[in-house]
Coordinates of C-alpha atoms in Angstrom, one line a residue:
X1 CA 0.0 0.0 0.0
X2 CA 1.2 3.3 -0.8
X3 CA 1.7 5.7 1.7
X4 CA 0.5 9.2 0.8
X5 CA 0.7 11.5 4.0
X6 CA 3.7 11.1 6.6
X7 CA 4.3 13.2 9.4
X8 CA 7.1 12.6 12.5
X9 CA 7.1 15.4 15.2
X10 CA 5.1 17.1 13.5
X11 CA 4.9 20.3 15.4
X12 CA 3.5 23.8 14.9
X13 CA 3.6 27.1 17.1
X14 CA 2.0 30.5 17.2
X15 CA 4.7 32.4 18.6
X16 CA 4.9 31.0 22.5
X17 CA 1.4 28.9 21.8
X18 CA 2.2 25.5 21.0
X19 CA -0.4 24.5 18.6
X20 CA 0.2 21.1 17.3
X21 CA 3.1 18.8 19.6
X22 CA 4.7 15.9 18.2
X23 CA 2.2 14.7 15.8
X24 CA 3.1 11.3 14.4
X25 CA 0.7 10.1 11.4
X26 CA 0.8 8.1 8.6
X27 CA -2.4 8.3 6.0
X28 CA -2.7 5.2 3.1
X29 CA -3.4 5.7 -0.4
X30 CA -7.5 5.0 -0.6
X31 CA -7.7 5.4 3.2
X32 CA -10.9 8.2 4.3
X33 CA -10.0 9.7 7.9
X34 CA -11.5 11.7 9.6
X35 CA -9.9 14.5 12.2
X36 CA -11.6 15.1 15.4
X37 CA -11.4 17.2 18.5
X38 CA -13.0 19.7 20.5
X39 CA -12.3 23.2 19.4
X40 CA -9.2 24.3 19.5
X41 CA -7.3 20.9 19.2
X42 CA -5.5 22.1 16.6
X43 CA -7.9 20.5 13.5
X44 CA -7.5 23.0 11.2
X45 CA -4.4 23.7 12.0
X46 CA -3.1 20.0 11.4
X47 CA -4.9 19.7 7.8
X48 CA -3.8 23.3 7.0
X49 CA -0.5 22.0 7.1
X50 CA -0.5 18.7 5.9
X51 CA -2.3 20.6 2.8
X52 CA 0.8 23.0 2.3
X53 CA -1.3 25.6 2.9
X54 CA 0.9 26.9 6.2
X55 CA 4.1 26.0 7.4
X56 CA 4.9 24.1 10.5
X57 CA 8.2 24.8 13.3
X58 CA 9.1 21.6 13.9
X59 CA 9.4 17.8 12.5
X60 CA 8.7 16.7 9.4
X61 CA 6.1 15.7 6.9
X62 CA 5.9 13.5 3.5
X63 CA 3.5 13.4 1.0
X64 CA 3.7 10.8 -1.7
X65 CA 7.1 10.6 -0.2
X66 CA 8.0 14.1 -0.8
X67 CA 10.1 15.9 2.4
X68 CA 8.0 19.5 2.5
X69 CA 11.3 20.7 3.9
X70 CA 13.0 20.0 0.7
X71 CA 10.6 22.0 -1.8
X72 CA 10.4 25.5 -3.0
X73 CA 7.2 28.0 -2.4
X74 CA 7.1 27.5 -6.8
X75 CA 6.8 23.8 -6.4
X76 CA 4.5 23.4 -2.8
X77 CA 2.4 25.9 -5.2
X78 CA 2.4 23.2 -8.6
X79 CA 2.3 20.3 -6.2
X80 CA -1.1 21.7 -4.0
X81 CA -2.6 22.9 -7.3
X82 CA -1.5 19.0 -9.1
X83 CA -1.8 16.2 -6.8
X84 CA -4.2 18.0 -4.0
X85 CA -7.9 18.9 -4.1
X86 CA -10.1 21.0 -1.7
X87 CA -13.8 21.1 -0.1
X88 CA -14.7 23.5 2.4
X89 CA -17.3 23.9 4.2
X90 CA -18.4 27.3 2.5
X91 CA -17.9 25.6 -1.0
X92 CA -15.9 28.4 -2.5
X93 CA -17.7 28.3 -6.2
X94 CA -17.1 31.0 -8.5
X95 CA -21.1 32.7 -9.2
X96 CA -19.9 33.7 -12.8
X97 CA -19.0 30.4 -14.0
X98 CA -21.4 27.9 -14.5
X99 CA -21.3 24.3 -12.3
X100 CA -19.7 22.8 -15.1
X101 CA -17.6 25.5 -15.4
X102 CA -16.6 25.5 -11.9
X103 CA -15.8 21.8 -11.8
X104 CA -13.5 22.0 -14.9
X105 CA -11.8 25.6 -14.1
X106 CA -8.7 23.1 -12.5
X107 CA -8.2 21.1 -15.2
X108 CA -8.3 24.8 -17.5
X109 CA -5.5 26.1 -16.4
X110 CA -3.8 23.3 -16.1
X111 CA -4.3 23.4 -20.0
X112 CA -5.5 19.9 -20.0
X113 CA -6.8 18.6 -23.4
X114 CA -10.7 19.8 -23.9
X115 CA -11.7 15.5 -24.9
X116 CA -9.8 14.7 -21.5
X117 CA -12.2 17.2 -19.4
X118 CA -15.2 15.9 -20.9
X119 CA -14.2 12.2 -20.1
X120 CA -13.2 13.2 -16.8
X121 CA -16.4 14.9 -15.8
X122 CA -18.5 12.3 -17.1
X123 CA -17.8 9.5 -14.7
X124 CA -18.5 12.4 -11.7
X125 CA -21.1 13.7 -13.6
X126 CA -23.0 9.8 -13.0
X127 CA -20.8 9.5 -9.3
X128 CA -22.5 12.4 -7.4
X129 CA -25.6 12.9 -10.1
X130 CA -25.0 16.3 -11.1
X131 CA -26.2 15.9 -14.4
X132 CA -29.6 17.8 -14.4
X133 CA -27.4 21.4 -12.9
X134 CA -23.8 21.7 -15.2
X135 CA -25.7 24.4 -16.8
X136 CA -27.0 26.0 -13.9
X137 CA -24.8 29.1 -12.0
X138 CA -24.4 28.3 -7.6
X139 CA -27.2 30.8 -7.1
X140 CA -29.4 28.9 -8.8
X141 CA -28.8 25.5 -6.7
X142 CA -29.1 24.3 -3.4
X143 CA -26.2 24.1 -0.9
X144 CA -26.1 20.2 -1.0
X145 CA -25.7 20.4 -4.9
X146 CA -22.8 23.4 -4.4
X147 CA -21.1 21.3 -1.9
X148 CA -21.3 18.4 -4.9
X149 CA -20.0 20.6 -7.4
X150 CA -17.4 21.0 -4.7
X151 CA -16.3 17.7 -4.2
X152 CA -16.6 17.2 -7.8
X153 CA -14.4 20.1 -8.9
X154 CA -11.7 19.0 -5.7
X155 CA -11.6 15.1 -7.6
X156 CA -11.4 16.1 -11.0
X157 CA -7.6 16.6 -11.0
X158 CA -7.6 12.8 -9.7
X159 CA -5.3 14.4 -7.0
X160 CA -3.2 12.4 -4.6
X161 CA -5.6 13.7 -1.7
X162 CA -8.8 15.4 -1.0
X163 CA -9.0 17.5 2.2
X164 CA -12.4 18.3 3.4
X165 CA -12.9 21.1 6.1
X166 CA -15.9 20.4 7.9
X167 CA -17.9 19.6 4.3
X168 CA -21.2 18.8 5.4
X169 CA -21.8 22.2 8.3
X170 CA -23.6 24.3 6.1
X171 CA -25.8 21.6 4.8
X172 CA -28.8 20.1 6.5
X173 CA -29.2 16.7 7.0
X174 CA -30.9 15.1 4.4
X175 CA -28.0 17.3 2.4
X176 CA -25.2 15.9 4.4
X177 CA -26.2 12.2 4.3
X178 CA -26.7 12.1 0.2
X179 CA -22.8 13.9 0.7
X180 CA -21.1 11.7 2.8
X181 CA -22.6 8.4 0.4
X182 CA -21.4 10.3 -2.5
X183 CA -18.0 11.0 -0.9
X184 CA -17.6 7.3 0.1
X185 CA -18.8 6.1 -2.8
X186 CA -16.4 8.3 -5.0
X187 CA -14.1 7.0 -2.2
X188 CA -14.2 3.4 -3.2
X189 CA -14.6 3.7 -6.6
X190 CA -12.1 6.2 -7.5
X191 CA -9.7 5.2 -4.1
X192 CA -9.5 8.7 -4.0
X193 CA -7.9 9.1 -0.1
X194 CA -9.8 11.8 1.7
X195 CA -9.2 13.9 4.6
X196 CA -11.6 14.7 6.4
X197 CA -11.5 17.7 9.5
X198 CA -15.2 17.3 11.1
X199 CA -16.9 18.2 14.6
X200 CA -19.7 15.9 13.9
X201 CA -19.5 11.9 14.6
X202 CA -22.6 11.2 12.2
X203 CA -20.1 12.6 9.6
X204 CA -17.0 11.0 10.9
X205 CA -18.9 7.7 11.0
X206 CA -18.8 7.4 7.4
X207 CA -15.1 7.2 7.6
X208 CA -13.0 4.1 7.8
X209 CA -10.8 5.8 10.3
X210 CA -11.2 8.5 12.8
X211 CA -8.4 10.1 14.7
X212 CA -8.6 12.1 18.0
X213 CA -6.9 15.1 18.6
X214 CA -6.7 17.1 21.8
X215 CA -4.4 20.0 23.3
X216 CA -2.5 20.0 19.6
X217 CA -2.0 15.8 20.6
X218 CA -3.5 12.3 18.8
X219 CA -4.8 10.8 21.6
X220 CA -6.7 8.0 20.1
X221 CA -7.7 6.3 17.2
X222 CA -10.7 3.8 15.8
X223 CA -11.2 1.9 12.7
X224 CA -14.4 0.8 11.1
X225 CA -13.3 -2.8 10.4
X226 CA -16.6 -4.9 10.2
X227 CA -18.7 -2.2 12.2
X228 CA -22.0 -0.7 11.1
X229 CA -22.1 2.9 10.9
X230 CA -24.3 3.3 13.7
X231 CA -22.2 1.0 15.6
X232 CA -18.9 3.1 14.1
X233 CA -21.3 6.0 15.3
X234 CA -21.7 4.9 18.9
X235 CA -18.2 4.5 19.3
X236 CA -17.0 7.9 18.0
X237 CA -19.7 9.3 19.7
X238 CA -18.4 7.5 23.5
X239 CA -14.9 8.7 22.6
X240 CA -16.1 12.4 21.8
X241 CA -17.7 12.5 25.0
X242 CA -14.8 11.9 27.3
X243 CA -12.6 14.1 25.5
X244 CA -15.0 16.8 25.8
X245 CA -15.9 17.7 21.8
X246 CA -18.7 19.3 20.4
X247 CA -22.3 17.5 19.8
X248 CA -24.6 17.9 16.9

């Protein structure tokens, strides 16, 4: 199995705030993780810098084998826009483009051949059934088709890894179950490895592996195995309780 994240005191501070403290983790090619914590466990921080997106003060961190310490700002820049996609929680769609617009824009200026977009965006087109709104501009769709055309335009590039911050906390819940199938489903047909930062364990129980952060620390860690999702559920949720995260 190839390993696609690696990180060895991993460690990142805020001037005399110690945000993330020895962080050891190792994420697998197809793998879908989710990050947990109560606020201020350093979540976003941890995915912010396993994503390039910030530095970090101390340790080390691989991606598809890659020392960050060893690249450039020029090629952490090619390498997020190449091998890593993005889904956020406020779905960050351009309203002058249309949604198939939107989902192909990375694959545009990456110059990629026009018979290559159209083959690409047909097997998501059928994945997260988007079909009926390419034509259609995000004020004219609902937030659980935006955060589609989200995920969507994040996959597209077939990148390496897709990090998803807190994807489904706009979206009510009818909105967030038909994302989360569509995310593992893209997830296990594609074996497109996902990251996923969450405060909700209904989310996180779609995952095949849920790590626990607290006071910038992994503190624990579950897999799905055999488990149910409300069984996967139950135990995330017991877990969430005694480290003292959020409920929803």
């Amino acid at each position: 199995m190839t390993t696609i994240i690696q990180t060895k005191n991993l460690s990142k501070a805020y001037g005399e705030t110690e945000v993330l403290k020895s962080i050891d983790l190792t994420i697998e090619q197809g793998e879908f993780t989710a990050i947990m914590g109560p606020s201020g466990s350093g979540k976003t921080t941890l995915m912010n810098t396993l994503s390039t997106i910030d530095s970090f003060t101390g340790g080390e961190v691989w991606i598809e084998g890659n020392s960050l310490l060893d690249m450039k700002k020029k090629s952490l820049r090619e390498f997020r826009q190449k091998r890593m996609g993005f889904v956020f929680q406020d779905y960050n769609l351009l309203d002058t483009l249309t949604v198939k617009e939107n989902i192909l824009l990375p694959l545009s200026l990456q110059k990629t051949p026009v018979a290559e977009m159209e083959e690409r965006l047909g097997r998501l087109v059928e994945a997260l059934n988007i079909e009926d709104i390419l034509n259609k501009y995000p004020s004219e769709i609902s937030g659980g088709q935006k955060q589609r055309t989200a995920a969507a335009r994040a996959i597209i590039t077939n990148p390496a890894i897709v990090f998803a911050d807190e994807p489904t906390g706009a979206l009510d819940s009818r909105s967030a179950t038909q994302l989360l199938e569509q995310i593992q489903f893209l997830n296990n047909l594609f074996k497109t490895t996902v990251l996923m930062i969450t405060h909700d364990p209904y989310a996180a129980s779609y995952c095949r592996r849920v790590v626990f952060l607290r006071d910038g620390k992994i503190v624990n860690e579950m897999f799905k195995g055999e488990q149910s999702e409300k069984e996967f559920f139950d135990h995330i949720l017991t877990i969430q309780s005694a480290l003292g995260g959020e409920r929803r």
